[in-house]
Tab-separated table of C-alpha atoms in Angstrom:
chain	number	residue	atom	x	y	z
A	30	UNK	CA	0.000	0.000	0.000
A	31	UNK	CA	2.943	2.281	0.481
A	32	UNK	CA	4.755	1.595	-2.815
A	33	UNK	CA	2.829	3.622	-5.364
A	34	UNK	CA	5.530	3.070	-7.976
A	35	UNK	CA	4.964	-0.688	-8.051
A	36	UNK	CA	1.158	-0.910	-7.877
A	37	UNK	CA	1.034	-1.132	-11.685
A	38	UNK	CA	3.409	-4.077	-11.601
A	39	UNK	CA	1.236	-5.768	-8.967
A	40	UNK	CA	-1.832	-5.256	-11.182
A	41	UNK	CA	-0.025	-6.812	-14.153
A	42	UNK	CA	0.878	-9.862	-12.088
A	43	UNK	CA	-2.692	-10.222	-10.820
A	44	UNK	CA	-4.026	-9.922	-14.358
A	45	UNK	CA	-1.706	-12.728	-15.466
A	46	UNK	CA	-2.758	-14.846	-12.530
A	47	UNK	CA	-6.468	-14.357	-13.293
A	48	UNK	CA	-5.900	-15.891	-16.721
A	49	UNK	CA	-4.314	-19.055	-15.337
A	50	UNK	CA	-6.583	-22.087	-15.276
A	51	UNK	CA	-5.275	-23.198	-11.882
A	52	UNK	CA	-6.496	-19.975	-10.245
A	53	UNK	CA	-10.082	-20.108	-11.515
A	54	UNK	CA	-12.502	-20.178	-8.630
A	55	UNK	CA	-9.767	-19.399	-6.102
A	56	UNK	CA	-10.728	-16.573	-3.726
A	57	UNK	CA	-8.408	-13.573	-3.593
A	58	UNK	CA	-7.428	-11.908	-0.324
A	59	UNK	CA	-5.452	-8.677	-0.593
A	60	UNK	CA	-3.844	-7.122	2.454
A	61	UNK	CA	-3.450	-3.355	2.097
A	62	UNK	CA	-0.546	-3.291	4.522
A	63	UNK	CA	1.425	-0.487	6.167
A	64	UNK	CA	-1.673	1.509	7.020
A	65	UNK	CA	0.286	3.017	9.913
A	66	UNK	CA	2.576	4.935	7.555
A	67	UNK	CA	1.871	8.397	6.120
A	68	UNK	CA	0.796	8.682	2.479
A	69	UNK	CA	-0.153	5.009	2.287
A	70	UNK	CA	-2.903	4.119	-0.169
A	71	UNK	CA	-6.176	3.234	1.520
A	72	UNK	CA	-7.720	-0.191	0.962
A	73	UNK	CA	-10.315	1.251	-1.487
A	74	UNK	CA	-7.546	3.028	-3.417
A	75	UNK	CA	-5.508	-0.194	-3.656
A	76	UNK	CA	-8.621	-2.064	-4.815
A	77	UNK	CA	-9.196	0.576	-7.493
A	78	UNK	CA	-5.565	0.562	-8.688
A	79	UNK	CA	-5.604	-3.249	-8.882
A	80	UNK	CA	-8.888	-3.206	-10.808
A	81	UNK	CA	-10.642	-5.468	-8.313
A	82	UNK	CA	-14.020	-3.815	-8.856
A	83	UNK	CA	-13.876	-4.757	-12.547
A	84	UNK	CA	-13.515	-8.464	-11.805
A	85	UNK	CA	-16.445	-10.701	-12.705
A	86	UNK	CA	-18.994	-11.149	-9.917
A	87	UNK	CA	-18.020	-14.814	-9.792
A	88	UNK	CA	-14.504	-13.876	-8.616
A	89	UNK	CA	-14.573	-13.781	-4.816
A	90	UNK	CA	-12.192	-11.178	-3.454
A	91	UNK	CA	-11.688	-9.146	-0.313
A	92	UNK	CA	-9.301	-6.371	0.606
A	93	UNK	CA	-8.336	-5.687	4.196
A	94	UNK	CA	-6.460	-2.687	5.543
A	95	UNK	CA	-3.659	-3.969	7.774
A	96	UNK	CA	-0.658	-3.074	9.836
A	97	UNK	CA	1.456	-6.204	10.121
A	98	UNK	CA	3.657	-4.769	12.873
A	99	UNK	CA	0.657	-4.396	15.206
A	100	UNK	CA	-1.481	-7.166	13.722
A	101	UNK	CA	-4.350	-4.793	12.964
A	102	UNK	CA	-6.594	-6.229	10.257
A	103	UNK	CA	-4.795	-9.551	9.888
A	104	UNK	CA	-7.412	-11.601	11.734
A	105	UNK	CA	-10.263	-9.997	9.805
A	106	UNK	CA	-8.679	-10.887	6.475
A	107	UNK	CA	-7.866	-14.428	7.498
A	108	UNK	CA	-11.367	-14.874	8.961
A	109	UNK	CA	-12.836	-13.854	5.590
A	110	UNK	CA	-10.609	-16.357	3.813
A	111	UNK	CA	-11.453	-19.169	6.202
A	112	UNK	CA	-15.186	-18.455	5.971
A	113	UNK	CA	-15.019	-18.215	2.196
A	114	UNK	CA	-13.115	-21.484	1.856
A	115	UNK	CA	-15.607	-23.200	4.146
A	116	UNK	CA	-18.636	-21.792	2.304
A	117	UNK	CA	-19.648	-19.321	4.999
A	118	UNK	CA	-19.150	-16.151	2.949
A	119	UNK	CA	-19.960	-12.918	4.736
A	120	UNK	CA	-20.917	-9.584	3.235
């Protein structure tokens, strides 16, 4: 979230991954990390830059603002992933 220069590269890699057969139907969890630093992109801004909103409705994805050094947001993201993998998707 803090490296604005490389967000385009991250989007390119995600786009490639979306086209791979082995990733079809696989949920996507994105951690928008380093939210404790100044000038960090917010989770909605990261989602926009990665083009997540343009993904087909069938693609399950979630973005969580996090701060890995304090653990903020990590449990929420992992809870979403666990619930999604076990068929208990939450809105």
